[in-house]
Short mmCIF file of C-alpha atoms in Angstrom, two decimals:
data_model
loop_
_atom_site.label_atom_id
_atom_site.label_comp_id
_atom_site.label_asym_id
_atom_site.label_seq_id
_atom_site.Cartn_x
_atom_site.Cartn_y
_atom_site.Cartn_z
CA MET Q 607 15.02 31.10 23.01
CA ASP Q 608 16.70 29.05 20.26
CA ARG Q 609 15.23 25.64 19.57
CA LEU Q 610 17.36 22.62 20.30
CA PRO Q 611 19.45 21.27 17.40
CA ILE Q 612 18.18 18.50 15.12
CA HIS Q 613 20.22 15.39 14.43
CA VAL Q 614 19.44 13.17 11.41
CA SER Q 615 20.63 9.56 11.50
CA LEU Q 616 20.28 6.30 9.57
CA LEU Q 617 18.28 3.58 11.27
CA THR Q 618 20.38 0.78 12.77
CA PRO Q 619 19.12 -2.53 14.19
CA HIS Q 620 19.40 -1.41 17.80
CA GLN Q 621 17.17 1.62 17.09
CA VAL Q 622 14.32 -0.36 15.47
CA GLU Q 623 12.22 -0.52 18.64
CA ARG Q 624 12.46 3.26 19.13
CA TRP Q 625 11.54 3.83 15.49
CA ASP Q 626 8.44 1.63 15.70
CA ASP Q 627 7.37 3.11 19.04
CA PHE Q 628 7.44 6.54 17.40
CA VAL Q 629 5.52 5.32 14.33
CA ARG Q 630 2.76 3.77 16.43
CA ARG Q 631 2.13 6.97 18.39
CA CYS Q 632 2.69 9.52 15.59
CA PRO Q 633 -0.65 10.59 14.02
CA GLN Q 634 1.04 11.27 10.66
CA ALA Q 635 2.65 7.84 10.47
CA THR Q 636 1.08 4.91 8.64
CA PHE Q 637 1.43 1.14 8.61
CA PHE Q 638 3.99 1.57 5.83
CA HIS Q 639 6.33 3.57 8.05
CA LEU Q 640 6.94 0.51 10.27
CA SER Q 641 10.53 -0.70 10.16
CA ALA Q 642 9.68 -4.27 9.07
CA TRP Q 643 9.22 -3.01 5.51
CA ARG Q 644 12.95 -2.30 5.39
CA GLU Q 645 14.10 -5.92 5.51
CA ILE Q 646 11.25 -7.04 3.24
CA LEU Q 647 12.29 -4.55 0.55
CA GLU Q 648 15.92 -5.54 0.90
CA ASP Q 649 15.49 -9.32 1.13
CA VAL Q 650 12.62 -9.90 -1.33
CA PHE Q 651 13.24 -7.16 -3.90
CA ARG Q 652 16.96 -6.43 -3.34
CA HIS Q 653 16.37 -2.69 -3.01
CA ARG Q 654 18.81 -0.73 -0.88
CA THR Q 655 17.04 1.15 1.89
CA PHE Q 656 17.87 4.33 3.78
CA TYR Q 657 15.66 4.84 6.83
CA LEU Q 658 16.28 8.35 8.16
CA TYR Q 659 15.10 9.66 11.50
CA ALA Q 660 15.38 13.08 13.13
CA GLU Q 661 16.09 13.53 16.83
CA ARG Q 662 15.80 16.54 19.07
CA ALA Q 663 16.95 16.39 22.69
CA GLY Q 664 17.41 12.63 22.31
CA ASP Q 665 13.83 11.97 21.18
CA ILE Q 666 12.77 10.84 17.70
CA VAL Q 667 10.56 13.58 16.25
CA ALA Q 668 10.24 12.46 12.62
CA VAL Q 669 11.05 9.57 10.28
CA LEU Q 670 11.55 9.22 6.53
CA PRO Q 671 11.86 5.72 5.04
CA LEU Q 672 13.49 5.60 1.59
CA ALA Q 673 14.42 2.86 -0.87
CA GLU Q 674 16.54 2.99 -4.00
CA VAL Q 675 14.84 1.43 -7.05
CA ARG Q 676 17.15 0.83 -10.00
CA SER Q 677 15.71 -0.42 -13.30
CA ARG Q 678 16.85 -0.37 -16.92
CA LEU Q 679 13.21 -0.21 -18.00
CA PHE Q 680 11.74 2.24 -15.50
CA GLY Q 681 14.66 4.36 -14.35
CA HIS Q 682 16.57 5.06 -11.16
CA ALA Q 683 14.70 6.53 -8.19
CA LEU Q 684 14.72 7.11 -4.46
CA THR Q 685 11.20 6.39 -3.26
CA SER Q 686 9.27 6.68 -0.02
CA LEU Q 687 8.19 3.97 -0.35
CA PRO Q 688 8.01 1.29 -3.12
CA PHE Q 689 5.14 -1.23 -2.84
CA CYS Q 690 3.55 1.09 -0.27
CA VAL Q 691 0.76 3.54 -1.04
CA TYR Q 692 1.74 5.97 1.73
CA GLY Q 693 5.14 7.27 2.75
CA GLY Q 694 7.08 10.50 3.05
CA VAL Q 695 8.03 12.29 6.26
CA ALA Q 696 6.00 11.39 9.37
CA ALA Q 697 6.58 13.98 12.08
CA ASP Q 698 5.27 14.93 15.52
CA VAL Q 699 2.27 17.24 15.39
CA ASP Q 700 4.30 20.11 16.86
CA ALA Q 701 7.31 19.57 14.58
CA GLY Q 702 8.27 22.74 12.78
CA PRO Q 703 9.28 23.14 9.12
CA GLU Q 704 12.92 22.81 10.14
CA ILE Q 705 12.30 19.10 10.89
CA TYR Q 706 11.02 18.45 7.36
CA GLN Q 707 13.85 20.53 5.94
CA ALA Q 708 16.49 18.57 7.82
CA LEU Q 709 15.22 15.21 6.58
CA GLU Q 710 14.62 16.40 3.03
CA MET Q 711 18.08 17.95 2.81
CA ARG Q 712 19.60 14.65 3.94
CA ALA Q 713 17.46 12.81 1.37
CA GLU Q 714 18.58 15.22 -1.38
CA ALA Q 715 22.23 14.71 -0.48
CA LEU Q 716 21.63 10.95 -0.64
CA ALA Q 717 19.90 11.30 -4.03
CA MET Q 718 22.86 13.26 -5.38
CA ALA Q 719 25.34 10.69 -4.09
CA LEU Q 720 23.35 7.82 -5.63
CA GLY Q 721 22.81 9.64 -8.92
CA VAL Q 722 19.06 8.97 -9.05
CA GLN Q 723 16.77 10.58 -11.62
CA HIS Q 724 14.18 11.63 -9.07
CA THR Q 725 12.97 11.29 -5.48
CA GLU Q 726 9.32 10.44 -4.80
CA TYR Q 727 7.41 11.16 -1.58
CA ARG Q 728 4.08 9.32 -1.33
CA ASN Q 729 2.31 11.72 1.00
CA LEU Q 730 -1.25 11.35 2.23
CA LYS Q 731 -1.59 15.13 2.23
CA PRO Q 732 0.27 17.96 0.45
CA VAL Q 733 3.57 19.06 1.95
CA HIS Q 734 5.10 21.12 -0.87
CA ARG Q 735 2.36 22.45 -3.13
CA ASP Q 736 4.90 23.92 -5.56
CA TRP Q 737 6.67 20.59 -6.23
CA PRO Q 738 5.89 18.46 -9.32
CA ARG Q 739 3.24 15.91 -8.40
CA GLN Q 740 1.42 12.81 -9.59
CA GLU Q 741 -2.34 13.37 -9.65
CA LEU Q 742 -3.38 9.92 -10.83
CA TYR Q 743 -4.10 8.36 -7.44
CA VAL Q 744 -6.71 8.78 -4.73
CA THR Q 745 -7.36 6.90 -1.53
CA PHE Q 746 -10.66 5.93 0.09
CA ARG Q 747 -10.94 6.12 3.87
CA LYS Q 748 -14.11 6.05 5.96
CA THR Q 749 -14.99 5.97 9.65
CA LEU Q 750 -16.62 2.75 10.77
CA LEU Q 751 -19.75 2.98 12.90
CA PRO Q 752 -19.73 1.14 16.26
CA GLU Q 753 -22.54 -1.28 15.35
CA VAL Q 754 -22.29 -3.92 12.62
CA GLU Q 755 -25.83 -3.37 11.33
CA ALA Q 756 -25.29 0.39 11.16
CA ASN Q 757 -22.35 -0.20 8.82
CA MET Q 758 -24.50 -2.45 6.65
CA LEU Q 759 -27.19 0.24 6.40
CA ALA Q 760 -24.55 2.87 5.57
CA ILE Q 761 -23.70 1.02 2.34
CA PRO Q 762 -25.64 2.56 -0.59
CA ARG Q 763 -28.73 0.55 -1.54
CA LYS Q 764 -27.50 -1.01 -4.81
CA GLN Q 765 -24.19 -2.07 -3.32
CA ARG Q 766 -25.94 -3.36 -0.18
CA ALA Q 767 -28.09 -5.56 -2.44
CA MET Q 768 -24.92 -7.15 -3.83
CA VAL Q 769 -23.69 -7.92 -0.31
CA ARG Q 770 -27.02 -9.50 0.55
CA LYS Q 771 -26.84 -11.52 -2.69
CA GLY Q 772 -23.54 -13.00 -1.51
CA ILE Q 773 -25.12 -13.86 1.84
CA LYS Q 774 -28.09 -15.53 0.13
CA ASN Q 775 -25.71 -17.56 -2.02
CA GLY Q 776 -24.44 -19.17 1.15
CA LEU Q 777 -20.90 -17.80 0.84
CA VAL Q 778 -18.55 -18.36 3.77
CA SER Q 779 -15.58 -16.28 4.97
CA GLU Q 780 -12.59 -17.84 6.70
CA ILE Q 781 -9.30 -16.54 8.12
CA ASP Q 782 -6.35 -18.40 6.60
CA ASP Q 783 -3.14 -19.26 8.44
CA ASP Q 784 -1.09 -19.00 5.23
CA VAL Q 785 -1.19 -17.30 1.82
CA GLU Q 786 -1.73 -20.38 -0.35
CA ARG Q 787 -5.38 -19.87 -1.31
CA PHE Q 788 -4.90 -16.12 -1.48
CA PHE Q 789 -1.92 -16.34 -3.82
CA ALA Q 790 -3.64 -18.73 -6.24
CA LEU Q 791 -6.56 -16.33 -6.61
CA TYR Q 792 -4.36 -13.22 -6.70
CA ALA Q 793 -1.95 -14.56 -9.34
CA ASP Q 794 -4.77 -15.66 -11.64
CA ASN Q 795 -6.54 -12.32 -11.16
CA VAL Q 796 -3.56 -10.09 -12.02
CA LEU Q 797 -2.76 -12.23 -15.08
CA ARG Q 798 -6.28 -11.61 -16.40
CA HIS Q 799 -5.58 -7.89 -16.05
CA GLY Q 800 -2.21 -8.14 -17.81
CA THR Q 801 -0.11 -7.31 -14.75
CA PRO Q 802 2.90 -9.29 -13.42
CA ALA Q 803 2.32 -10.92 -10.03
CA LEU Q 804 4.42 -10.20 -7.00
CA PRO Q 805 6.31 -13.30 -5.76
CA LYS Q 806 4.61 -15.61 -3.30
CA ARG Q 807 7.49 -15.23 -0.87
CA PHE Q 808 6.67 -11.51 -0.58
CA PHE Q 809 3.26 -12.34 0.86
CA GLN Q 810 4.77 -15.05 3.02
CA ARG Q 811 7.18 -12.48 4.46
CA LEU Q 812 4.34 -10.04 5.13
CA LYS Q 813 2.55 -12.72 7.15
CA ALA Q 814 5.71 -13.77 8.96
CA ASP Q 815 7.05 -10.31 9.74
CA PHE Q 816 3.82 -8.53 10.68
CA GLY Q 817 2.15 -11.45 12.45
CA GLU Q 818 -1.41 -10.75 13.57
CA ALA Q 819 -1.28 -7.32 11.92
CA CYS Q 820 -1.36 -9.09 8.53
CA GLU Q 821 -4.46 -11.21 7.92
CA VAL Q 822 -5.80 -13.22 4.99
CA LEU Q 823 -9.57 -13.59 4.60
CA THR Q 824 -10.85 -16.03 1.96
CA VAL Q 825 -14.42 -16.45 0.74
CA THR Q 826 -15.65 -19.85 -0.46
CA ASP Q 827 -18.86 -21.20 -1.90
CA PRO Q 828 -20.93 -23.62 0.26
CA ALA Q 829 -18.90 -26.55 -1.10
CA GLY Q 830 -15.63 -24.96 0.02
CA LYS Q 831 -14.31 -23.75 -3.35
CA PRO Q 832 -12.20 -20.57 -2.90
CA LEU Q 833 -13.75 -17.66 -4.78
CA SER Q 834 -12.20 -14.47 -3.46
CA SER Q 835 -9.46 -13.50 -1.01
CA VAL Q 836 -7.96 -10.38 0.52
CA LEU Q 837 -4.75 -9.73 2.47
CA SER Q 838 -5.27 -6.89 4.96
CA PHE Q 839 -3.17 -4.91 7.41
CA TYR Q 840 -4.25 -3.77 10.88
CA PHE Q 841 -2.64 -0.64 12.27
CA ARG Q 842 -3.78 1.12 15.45
CA ASP Q 843 -7.58 1.36 14.98
CA GLU Q 844 -7.55 0.94 11.17
CA VAL Q 845 -7.99 -1.96 8.78
CA LEU Q 846 -6.39 -1.74 5.32
CA PRO Q 847 -7.45 -4.31 2.69
CA TYR Q 848 -4.34 -4.19 0.52
CA TYR Q 849 -3.94 -7.10 -1.91
CA ALA Q 850 -6.85 -9.09 -3.33
CA GLY Q 851 -7.75 -11.70 -5.90
CA ASP Q 852 -10.83 -13.53 -7.07
CA ASP Q 853 -11.91 -16.41 -9.26
CA PHE Q 854 -13.65 -15.77 -12.57
CA ALA Q 855 -16.86 -17.16 -11.01
CA ALA Q 856 -16.76 -14.70 -8.11
CA ARG Q 857 -18.62 -11.93 -9.92
CA ASP Q 858 -21.82 -13.86 -10.58
CA LEU Q 859 -21.94 -15.02 -6.96
CA ALA Q 860 -21.16 -11.53 -5.53
CA ALA Q 861 -18.16 -13.03 -3.73
CA ASN Q 862 -16.07 -9.86 -4.03
CA ASP Q 863 -18.81 -7.73 -2.46
CA PHE Q 864 -19.39 -10.29 0.28
CA LYS Q 865 -15.63 -10.44 0.97
CA TYR Q 866 -15.31 -6.74 1.74
CA TRP Q 867 -18.45 -6.76 3.83
CA GLU Q 868 -17.12 -9.65 5.88
CA LEU Q 869 -13.85 -7.80 6.38
CA MET Q 870 -15.77 -4.69 7.45
CA ARG Q 871 -17.98 -6.71 9.79
CA ARG Q 872 -15.05 -8.47 11.41
CA ALA Q 873 -13.11 -5.19 11.72
CA CYS Q 874 -16.10 -3.55 13.42
CA GLU Q 875 -16.39 -6.43 15.89
CA ARG Q 876 -12.64 -6.12 16.50
CA GLY Q 877 -13.06 -2.47 17.47
CA CYS Q 878 -11.56 -0.84 14.37
CA LYS Q 879 -12.68 2.72 13.70
CA VAL Q 880 -11.38 3.34 10.16
CA PHE Q 881 -11.77 1.27 7.00
CA ASP Q 882 -9.03 2.23 4.55
CA TYR Q 883 -10.15 0.95 1.15
CA GLY Q 884 -6.78 1.94 -0.26
CA ARG Q 885 -5.37 3.54 -3.37
CA SER Q 886 -7.00 3.48 -6.81
CA LYS Q 887 -6.33 5.21 -10.09
CA VAL Q 888 -8.90 7.83 -11.05
CA GLY Q 889 -11.38 6.60 -13.64
CA THR Q 890 -10.73 2.86 -13.18
CA GLY Q 891 -13.05 0.01 -12.18
CA PRO Q 892 -11.70 -0.20 -8.60
CA TYR Q 893 -12.23 3.57 -8.25
CA SER Q 894 -15.91 3.20 -9.21
CA PHE Q 895 -16.35 0.09 -7.04
CA LYS Q 896 -15.17 1.91 -3.91
CA LYS Q 897 -17.36 4.93 -4.65
CA ASN Q 898 -20.31 2.55 -4.91
CA TRP Q 899 -19.67 1.61 -1.28
CA GLY Q 900 -20.22 5.22 -0.24
CA PHE Q 901 -16.53 6.11 0.12
CA GLU Q 902 -15.38 9.51 -1.12
CA PRO Q 903 -12.05 9.77 -2.96
CA GLN Q 904 -9.28 11.73 -1.26
CA PRO Q 905 -6.45 12.85 -3.58
CA LEU Q 906 -3.01 11.53 -2.69
CA SER Q 907 -0.15 14.00 -2.88
CA TYR Q 908 2.72 12.16 -4.51
CA GLU Q 909 5.44 14.81 -4.71
CA TYR Q 910 8.70 14.68 -6.66
CA CYS Q 911 12.17 16.18 -6.76
CA LEU Q 912 13.34 15.85 -10.39
CA TYR Q 913 17.08 15.65 -10.99
CA LYS Q 914 17.70 13.91 -14.33
CA ARG Q 915 14.26 14.03 -15.92
CA ASP Q 916 11.92 16.78 -17.12
CA SER Q 917 8.58 15.35 -15.98
CA VAL Q 918 6.97 13.07 -13.42
CA PRO Q 919 7.44 9.37 -14.40
CA GLN Q 920 4.36 7.41 -15.51
CA ASN Q 921 5.31 3.84 -14.60
CA ASN Q 922 1.75 2.54 -14.37
CA PRO Q 923 -0.69 0.51 -16.51
CA MET Q 924 -2.55 3.68 -17.53
CA ASN Q 925 0.44 4.74 -19.65
CA PRO Q 926 -0.46 4.02 -23.32
CA LYS Q 927 3.07 2.81 -24.10
CA TYR Q 928 2.48 -0.28 -21.93
CA ARG Q 929 -0.70 -1.43 -23.73
CA ALA Q 930 1.09 -3.89 -26.01
CA PHE Q 931 2.93 -5.39 -23.03
CA ILE Q 932 -0.34 -5.78 -21.08
CA ALA Q 933 -2.05 -7.47 -24.04
CA LEU Q 934 0.88 -9.88 -24.43
CA TRP Q 935 1.07 -10.65 -20.71
CA LYS Q 936 -2.59 -11.66 -20.58
CA ARG Q 937 -1.86 -14.47 -23.05
CA LEU Q 938 0.95 -16.06 -21.02
CA PRO Q 939 0.34 -19.39 -19.23
CA LEU Q 940 -0.06 -18.80 -15.49
CA GLY Q 941 3.06 -20.79 -14.57
CA VAL Q 942 5.22 -18.82 -17.01
CA ALA Q 943 3.79 -15.50 -15.80
CA ASN Q 944 4.46 -16.41 -12.16
CA ARG Q 945 8.10 -17.27 -12.96
CA LEU Q 946 8.76 -14.13 -15.00
CA GLY Q 947 6.64 -11.68 -13.04
CA PRO Q 948 8.87 -11.17 -9.97
CA HIS Q 949 11.82 -10.11 -12.17
CA ILE Q 950 9.72 -7.34 -13.73
CA VAL Q 951 7.50 -6.21 -10.89
CA ARG Q 952 10.38 -5.61 -8.45
CA SER Q 953 11.16 -2.45 -10.44
CA LEU Q 954 7.57 -1.17 -10.54
CA GLY Q 955 6.96 -0.70 -6.83
#
């Protein structure tokens, strides 16, 4: 018997609830497939979005969120999804290849109409092994044990000693109602690394739009001085520490180590089953830090359709051509960097 026809449509406001209901129950979907990202990308970064969904017999069976990123410096792309580490098609477990084909054909037609140089799919796992791909990134995901102490003992000995050092130093973790302390630490941190900061209003929108699913945890010394902070997402039974920052003094006090332990402890007590340590570039400090926690890297399959370029774009700090820019950015006053940064980083995504 022939399968029922597939209809691909653009998301409209009155279909948002259906979209999110599908995302929350679809095993392939991630926090970044939720529809709230659409307005954030449009309002904060002024990127046009195209949220495609496939229906069969009146039911949503797959979604593909896309955003157009246009930059004189970094090119013209259709991405799923900028500022998100995961994206691509999220489909029902029993969806056949024709579902992917229908969405990808619609995305290709859109790419042709927009005249982009390439389309990027930020898949957790390979979909098209013969497509050009970016092999720079991995993610770190690990199952949490049911008991808090069991998770402490699962941390490798040397890293566990750093966590205990933070505890002995009398560090305190607190949940913040706003992003003020987080942003101050984050902005200073990224400047030290030579990277433009995202605008404060982006983080404010994350808190406002995602509510309790977006949480800021800040670590202070016994006197109350903020040392380290992390903005995390909660999705189904997962916790995803996503943006972070720390004071220069945090390292000597083991505040960064203590911060992630406190997040893990709180997530365990909350009933979370997966700790998603997030994306890192292979061979970097964050990559090594996460491995030291006993997490194993899992390659991310960022796949590309190239239209007006011959190779996969390398718009990341590892590209040698950006070294001079990074060195210059580190020398900017913080206030100047925070004013200029949003105009540059909106195109990096």
